[in-house]
PDB file of C-alpha atoms in Angstrom:
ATOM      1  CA  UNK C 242     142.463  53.369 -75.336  1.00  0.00           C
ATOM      2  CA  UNK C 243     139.398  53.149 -73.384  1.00  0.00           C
ATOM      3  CA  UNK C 244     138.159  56.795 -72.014  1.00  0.00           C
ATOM      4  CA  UNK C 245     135.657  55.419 -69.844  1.00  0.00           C
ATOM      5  CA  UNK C 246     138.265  52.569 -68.383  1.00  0.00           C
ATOM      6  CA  UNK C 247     141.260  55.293 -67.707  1.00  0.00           C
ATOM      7  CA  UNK C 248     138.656  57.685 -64.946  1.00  0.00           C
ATOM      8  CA  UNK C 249     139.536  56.354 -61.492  1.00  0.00           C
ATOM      9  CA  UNK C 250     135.683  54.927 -59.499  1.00  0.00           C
ATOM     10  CA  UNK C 251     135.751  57.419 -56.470  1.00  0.00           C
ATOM     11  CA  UNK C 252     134.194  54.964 -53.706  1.00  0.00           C
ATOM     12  CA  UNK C 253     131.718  56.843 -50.526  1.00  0.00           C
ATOM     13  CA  UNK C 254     132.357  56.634 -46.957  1.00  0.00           C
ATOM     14  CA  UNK C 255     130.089  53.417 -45.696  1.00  0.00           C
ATOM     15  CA  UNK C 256     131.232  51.169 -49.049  1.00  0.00           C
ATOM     16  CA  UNK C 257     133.617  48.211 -48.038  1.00  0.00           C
ATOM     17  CA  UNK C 258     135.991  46.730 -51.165  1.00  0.00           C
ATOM     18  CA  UNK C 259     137.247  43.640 -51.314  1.00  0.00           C
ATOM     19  CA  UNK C 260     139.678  42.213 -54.192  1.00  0.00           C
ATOM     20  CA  UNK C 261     140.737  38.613 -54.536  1.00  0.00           C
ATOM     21  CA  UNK C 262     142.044  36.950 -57.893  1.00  0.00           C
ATOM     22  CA  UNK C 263     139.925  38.207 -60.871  1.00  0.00           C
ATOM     23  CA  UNK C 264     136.663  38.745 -58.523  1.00  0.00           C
ATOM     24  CA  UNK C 265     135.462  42.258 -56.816  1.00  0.00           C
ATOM     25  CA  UNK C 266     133.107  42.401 -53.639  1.00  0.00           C
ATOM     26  CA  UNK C 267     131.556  45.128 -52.786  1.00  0.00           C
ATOM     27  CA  UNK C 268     129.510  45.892 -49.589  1.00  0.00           C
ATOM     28  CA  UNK C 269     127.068  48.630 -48.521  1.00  0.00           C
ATOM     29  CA  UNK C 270     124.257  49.540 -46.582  1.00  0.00           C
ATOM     30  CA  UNK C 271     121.685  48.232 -49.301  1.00  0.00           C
ATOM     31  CA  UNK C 272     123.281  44.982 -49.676  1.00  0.00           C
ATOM     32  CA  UNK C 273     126.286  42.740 -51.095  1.00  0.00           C
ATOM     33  CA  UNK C 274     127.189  42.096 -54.747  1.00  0.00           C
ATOM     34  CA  UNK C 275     130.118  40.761 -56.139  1.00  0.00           C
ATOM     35  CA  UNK C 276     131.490  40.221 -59.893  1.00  0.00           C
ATOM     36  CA  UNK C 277     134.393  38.505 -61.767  1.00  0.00           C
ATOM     37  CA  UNK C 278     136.019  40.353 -64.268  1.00  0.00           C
ATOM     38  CA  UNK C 279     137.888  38.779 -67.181  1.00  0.00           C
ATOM     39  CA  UNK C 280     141.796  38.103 -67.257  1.00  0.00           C
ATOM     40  CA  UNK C 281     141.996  41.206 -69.333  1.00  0.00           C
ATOM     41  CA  UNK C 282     141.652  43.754 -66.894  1.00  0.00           C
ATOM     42  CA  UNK C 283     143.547  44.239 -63.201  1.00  0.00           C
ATOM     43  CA  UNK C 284     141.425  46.060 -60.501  1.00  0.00           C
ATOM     44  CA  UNK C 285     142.858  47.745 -57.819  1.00  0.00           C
ATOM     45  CA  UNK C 286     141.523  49.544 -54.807  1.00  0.00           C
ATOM     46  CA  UNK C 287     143.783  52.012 -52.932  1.00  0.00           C
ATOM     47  CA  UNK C 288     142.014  52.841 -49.740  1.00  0.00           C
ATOM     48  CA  UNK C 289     144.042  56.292 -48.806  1.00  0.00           C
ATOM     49  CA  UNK C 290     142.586  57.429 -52.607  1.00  0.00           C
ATOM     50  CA  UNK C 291     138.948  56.058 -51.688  1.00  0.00           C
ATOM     51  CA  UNK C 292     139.059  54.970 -55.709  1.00  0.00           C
ATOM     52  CA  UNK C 293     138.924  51.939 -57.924  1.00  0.00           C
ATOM     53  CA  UNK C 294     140.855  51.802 -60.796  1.00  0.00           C
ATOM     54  CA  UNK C 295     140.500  49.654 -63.888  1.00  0.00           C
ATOM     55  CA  UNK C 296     143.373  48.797 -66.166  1.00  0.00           C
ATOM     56  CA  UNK C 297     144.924  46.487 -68.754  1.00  0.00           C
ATOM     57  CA  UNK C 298     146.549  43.372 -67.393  1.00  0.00           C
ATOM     58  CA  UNK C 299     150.045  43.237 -67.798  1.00  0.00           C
ATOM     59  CA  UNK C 300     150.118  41.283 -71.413  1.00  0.00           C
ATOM     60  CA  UNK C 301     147.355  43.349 -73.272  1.00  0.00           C
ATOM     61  CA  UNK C 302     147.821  46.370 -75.070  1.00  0.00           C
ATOM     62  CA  UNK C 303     144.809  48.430 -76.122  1.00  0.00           C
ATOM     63  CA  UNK C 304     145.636  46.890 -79.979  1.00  0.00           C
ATOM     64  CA  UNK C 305     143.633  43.980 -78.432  1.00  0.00           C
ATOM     65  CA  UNK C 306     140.034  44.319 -79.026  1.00  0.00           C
ATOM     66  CA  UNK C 307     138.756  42.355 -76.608  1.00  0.00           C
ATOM     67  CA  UNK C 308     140.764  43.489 -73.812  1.00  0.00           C
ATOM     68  CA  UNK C 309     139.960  47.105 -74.794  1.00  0.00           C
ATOM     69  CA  UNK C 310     136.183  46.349 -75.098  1.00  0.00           C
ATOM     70  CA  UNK C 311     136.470  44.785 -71.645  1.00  0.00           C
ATOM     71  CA  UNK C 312     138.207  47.252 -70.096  1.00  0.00           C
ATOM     72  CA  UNK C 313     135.643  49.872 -70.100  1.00  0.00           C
ATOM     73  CA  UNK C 314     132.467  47.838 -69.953  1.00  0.00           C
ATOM     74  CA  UNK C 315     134.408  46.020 -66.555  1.00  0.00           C
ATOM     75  CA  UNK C 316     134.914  49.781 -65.448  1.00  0.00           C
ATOM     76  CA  UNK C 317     131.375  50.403 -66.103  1.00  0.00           C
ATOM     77  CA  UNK C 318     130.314  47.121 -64.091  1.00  0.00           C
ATOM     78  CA  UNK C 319     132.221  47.623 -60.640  1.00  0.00           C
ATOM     79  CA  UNK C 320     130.962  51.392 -60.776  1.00  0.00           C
ATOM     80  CA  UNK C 321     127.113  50.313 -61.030  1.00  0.00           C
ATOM     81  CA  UNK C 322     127.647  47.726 -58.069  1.00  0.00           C
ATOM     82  CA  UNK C 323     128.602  50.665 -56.027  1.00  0.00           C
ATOM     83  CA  UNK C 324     125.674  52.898 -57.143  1.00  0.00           C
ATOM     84  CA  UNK C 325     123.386  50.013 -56.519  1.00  0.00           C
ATOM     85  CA  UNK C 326     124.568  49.089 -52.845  1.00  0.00           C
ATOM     86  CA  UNK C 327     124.614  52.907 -51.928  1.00  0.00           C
ATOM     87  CA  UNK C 328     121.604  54.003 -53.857  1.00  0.00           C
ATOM     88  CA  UNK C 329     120.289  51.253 -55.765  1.00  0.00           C
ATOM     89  CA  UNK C 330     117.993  51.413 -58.935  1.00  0.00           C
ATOM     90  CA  UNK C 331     114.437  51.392 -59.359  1.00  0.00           C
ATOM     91  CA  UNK C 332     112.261  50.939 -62.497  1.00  0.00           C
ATOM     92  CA  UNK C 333     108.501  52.258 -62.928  1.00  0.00           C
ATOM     93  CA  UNK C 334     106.096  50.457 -65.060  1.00  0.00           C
ATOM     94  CA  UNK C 335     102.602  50.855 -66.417  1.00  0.00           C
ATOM     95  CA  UNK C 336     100.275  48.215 -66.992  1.00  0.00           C
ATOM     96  CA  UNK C 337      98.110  49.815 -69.343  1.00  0.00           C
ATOM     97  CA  UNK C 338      94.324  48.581 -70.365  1.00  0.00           C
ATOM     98  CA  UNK C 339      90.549  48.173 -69.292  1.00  0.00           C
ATOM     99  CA  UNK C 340      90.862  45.373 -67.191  1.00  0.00           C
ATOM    100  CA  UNK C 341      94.088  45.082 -67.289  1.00  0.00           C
ATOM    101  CA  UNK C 342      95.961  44.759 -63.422  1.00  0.00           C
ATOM    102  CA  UNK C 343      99.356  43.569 -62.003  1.00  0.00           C
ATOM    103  CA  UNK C 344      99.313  42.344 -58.445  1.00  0.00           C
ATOM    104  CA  UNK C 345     102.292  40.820 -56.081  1.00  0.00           C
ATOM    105  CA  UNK C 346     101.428  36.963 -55.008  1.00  0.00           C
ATOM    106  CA  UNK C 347     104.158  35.462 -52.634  1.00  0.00           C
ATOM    107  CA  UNK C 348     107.076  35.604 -54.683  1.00  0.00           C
ATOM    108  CA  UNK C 349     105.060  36.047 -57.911  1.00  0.00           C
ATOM    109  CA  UNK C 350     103.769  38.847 -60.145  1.00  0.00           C
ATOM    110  CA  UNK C 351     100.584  38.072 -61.532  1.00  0.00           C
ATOM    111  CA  UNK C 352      99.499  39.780 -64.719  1.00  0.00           C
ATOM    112  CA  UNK C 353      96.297  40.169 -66.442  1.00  0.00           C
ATOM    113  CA  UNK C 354      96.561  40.980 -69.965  1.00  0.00           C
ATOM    114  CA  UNK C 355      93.901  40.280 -71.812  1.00  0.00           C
ATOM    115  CA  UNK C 356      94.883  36.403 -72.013  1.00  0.00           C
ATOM    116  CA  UNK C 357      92.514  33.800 -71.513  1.00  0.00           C
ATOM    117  CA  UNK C 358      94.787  33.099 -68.539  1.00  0.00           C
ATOM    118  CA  UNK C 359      96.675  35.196 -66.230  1.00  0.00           C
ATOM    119  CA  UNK C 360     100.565  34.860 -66.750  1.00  0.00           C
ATOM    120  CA  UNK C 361     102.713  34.385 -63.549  1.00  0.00           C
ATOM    121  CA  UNK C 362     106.290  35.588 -62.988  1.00  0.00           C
ATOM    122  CA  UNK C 363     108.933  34.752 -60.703  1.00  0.00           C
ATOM    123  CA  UNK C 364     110.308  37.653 -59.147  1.00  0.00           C
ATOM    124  CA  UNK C 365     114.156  37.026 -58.518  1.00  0.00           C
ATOM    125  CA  UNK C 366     116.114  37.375 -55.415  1.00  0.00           C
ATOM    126  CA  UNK C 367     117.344  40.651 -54.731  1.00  0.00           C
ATOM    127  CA  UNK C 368     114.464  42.816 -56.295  1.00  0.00           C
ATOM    128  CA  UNK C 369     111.200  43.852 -54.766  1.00  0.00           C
ATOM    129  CA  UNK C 370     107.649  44.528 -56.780  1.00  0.00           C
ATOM    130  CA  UNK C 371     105.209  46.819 -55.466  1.00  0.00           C
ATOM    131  CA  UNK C 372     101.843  47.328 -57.231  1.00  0.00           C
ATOM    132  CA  UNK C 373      99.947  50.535 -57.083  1.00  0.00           C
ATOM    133  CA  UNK C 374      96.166  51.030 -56.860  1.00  0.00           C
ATOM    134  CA  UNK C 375      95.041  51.343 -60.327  1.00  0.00           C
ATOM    135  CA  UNK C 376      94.219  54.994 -61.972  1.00  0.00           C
ATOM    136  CA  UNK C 377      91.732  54.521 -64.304  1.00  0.00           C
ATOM    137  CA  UNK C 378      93.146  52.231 -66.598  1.00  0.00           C
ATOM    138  CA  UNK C 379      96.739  52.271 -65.753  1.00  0.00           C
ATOM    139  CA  UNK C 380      97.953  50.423 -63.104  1.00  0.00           C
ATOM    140  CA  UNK C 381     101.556  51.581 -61.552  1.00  0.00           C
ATOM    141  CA  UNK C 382     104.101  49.093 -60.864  1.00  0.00           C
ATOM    142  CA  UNK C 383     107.227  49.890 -59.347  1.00  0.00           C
ATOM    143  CA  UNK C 384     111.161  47.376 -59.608  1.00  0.00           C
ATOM    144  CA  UNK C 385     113.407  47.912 -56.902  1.00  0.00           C
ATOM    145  CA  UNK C 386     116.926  46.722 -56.214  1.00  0.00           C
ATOM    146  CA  UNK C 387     120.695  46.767 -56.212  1.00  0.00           C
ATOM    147  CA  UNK C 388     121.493  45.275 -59.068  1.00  0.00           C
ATOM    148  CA  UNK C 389     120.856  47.214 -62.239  1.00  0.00           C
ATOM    149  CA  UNK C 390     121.573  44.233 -64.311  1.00  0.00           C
ATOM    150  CA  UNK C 391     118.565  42.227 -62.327  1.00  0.00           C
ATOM    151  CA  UNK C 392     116.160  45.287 -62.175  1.00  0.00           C
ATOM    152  CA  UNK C 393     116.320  45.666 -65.731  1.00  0.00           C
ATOM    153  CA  UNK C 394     116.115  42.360 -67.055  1.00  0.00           C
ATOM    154  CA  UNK C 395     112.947  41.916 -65.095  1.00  0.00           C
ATOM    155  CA  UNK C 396     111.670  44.977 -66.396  1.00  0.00           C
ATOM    156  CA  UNK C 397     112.450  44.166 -70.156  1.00  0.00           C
ATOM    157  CA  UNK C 398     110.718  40.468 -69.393  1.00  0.00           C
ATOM    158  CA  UNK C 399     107.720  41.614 -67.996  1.00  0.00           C
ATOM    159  CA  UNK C 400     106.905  44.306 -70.788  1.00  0.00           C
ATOM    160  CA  UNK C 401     108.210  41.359 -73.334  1.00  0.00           C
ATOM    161  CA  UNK C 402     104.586  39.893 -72.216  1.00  0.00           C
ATOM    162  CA  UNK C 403     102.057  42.396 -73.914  1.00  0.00           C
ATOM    163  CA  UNK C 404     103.906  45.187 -75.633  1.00  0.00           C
ATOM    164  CA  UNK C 405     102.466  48.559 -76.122  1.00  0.00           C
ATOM    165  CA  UNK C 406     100.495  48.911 -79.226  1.00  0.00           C
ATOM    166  CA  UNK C 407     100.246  52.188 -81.423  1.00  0.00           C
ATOM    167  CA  UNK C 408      96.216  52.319 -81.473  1.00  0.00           C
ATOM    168  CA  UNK C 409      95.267  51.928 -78.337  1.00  0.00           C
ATOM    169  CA  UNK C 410      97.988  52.579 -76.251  1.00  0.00           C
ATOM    170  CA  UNK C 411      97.553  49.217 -74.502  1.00  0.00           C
ATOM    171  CA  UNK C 412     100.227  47.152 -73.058  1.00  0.00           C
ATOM    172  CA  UNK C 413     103.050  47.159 -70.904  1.00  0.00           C
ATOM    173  CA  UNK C 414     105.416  49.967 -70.606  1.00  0.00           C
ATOM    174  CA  UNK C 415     108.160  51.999 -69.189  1.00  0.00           C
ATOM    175  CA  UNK C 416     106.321  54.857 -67.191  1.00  0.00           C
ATOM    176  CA  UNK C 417     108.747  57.178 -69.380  1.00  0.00           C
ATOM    177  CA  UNK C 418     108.310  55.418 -72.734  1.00  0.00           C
ATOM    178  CA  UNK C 419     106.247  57.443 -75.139  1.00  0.00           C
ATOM    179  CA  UNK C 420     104.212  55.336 -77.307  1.00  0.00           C
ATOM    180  CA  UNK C 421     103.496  57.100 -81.123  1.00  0.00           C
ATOM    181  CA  UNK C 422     100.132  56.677 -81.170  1.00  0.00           C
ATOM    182  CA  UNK C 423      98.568  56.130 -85.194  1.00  0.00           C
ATOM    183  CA  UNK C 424      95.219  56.682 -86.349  1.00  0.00           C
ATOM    184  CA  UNK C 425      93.019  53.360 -87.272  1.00  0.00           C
ATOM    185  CA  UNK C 426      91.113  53.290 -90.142  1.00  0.00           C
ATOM    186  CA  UNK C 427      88.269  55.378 -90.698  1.00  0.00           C
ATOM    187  CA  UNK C 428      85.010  54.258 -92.278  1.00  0.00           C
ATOM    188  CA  UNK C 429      82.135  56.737 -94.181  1.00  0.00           C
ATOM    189  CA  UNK C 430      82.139  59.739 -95.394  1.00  0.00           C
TER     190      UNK C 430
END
């Protein structure tokens, strides 16, 4: 039995639900998203309880693994779609390095890592890039959006590009990651 899948999604004022067949819209003042769920799982929305809840299809029993994987993992889904057209998500980044810069080109990010050439990324609907002015070496950038699955993705893709490396620090990076820094080699004595 899923613990996460049994706690009712409480839903805020300003939040419209809709629920047709195996699909969920939801609607907010950020934006629109909308998701299928699998057969496995039955959503309902009961607007005098202002909650979602997420439950086994009739059929499956919680001896089903997949249905009881899905179950909280759909749960988990729907309840990030409201977060992200209420609140949304945001990432912070750090493009670290002498030299080194990120800067927003029409619907690009450009990114200068040390490459012979610079690498270009799409940014994806939905998400906005901003680029900070550069303090010393580090330059700031910042992911916004409402959804978390989008945000992060482009966020794992653009530090996939130059990761941070223990000797220098150097690289791309999560403004909270912590990098364990090592000591090189030392020569003379």
């Amino acid at each position: 039995m899923s613990r996460i899948g049994k706690k009712p999604i409480p839903v805020p004022a300003g939040v419209k639900v809709a629920i047709s067949g195996n699909e969920i819209k939801v609607e907010g003042p950020k934006g629109k998203l909308s998701h299928k769920f699998p057969e496995f799982t039955k959503v309902t929305w009961t607007e005098s309880e202002k909650a979602i809840k997420v439950e086994l299809a009739s059929g499956f029993t919680t001896e089903n693994r997949e249905a009881n994987a899905n179950w909280g993992t759909t749960r988990a889904l729907v309840r990030n779609m409201i977060e992200g057209v209420t609140k949304g998500y945001e990432r912070n980044m750090q493009v670290v390095g002498t030299g080194w810069q990120a800067q927003v080109v029409g619907k690009n990010l450009k990114l200068l890592l040390g490459y012979a050439n610079p690498i270009m990324m799409a940014i994806p609907d939905g998400i906005t890039v901003t680029v900070d002015k550069a303090v010393g070496e580090t330059t700031p950038v910042k992911i916004v959006g409402i959804d978390r699955q989008v945000v992060g993705q482009f966020a794992s893709a653009m530090r996939q590009k130059r990761k941070p490396e223990p000797y220098n620090g150097k690289g791309v990076k999560y403004t909270e990651e912590v990098i364990k820094r090592k000591q090189g080699k030392q020569f003379g004595a």
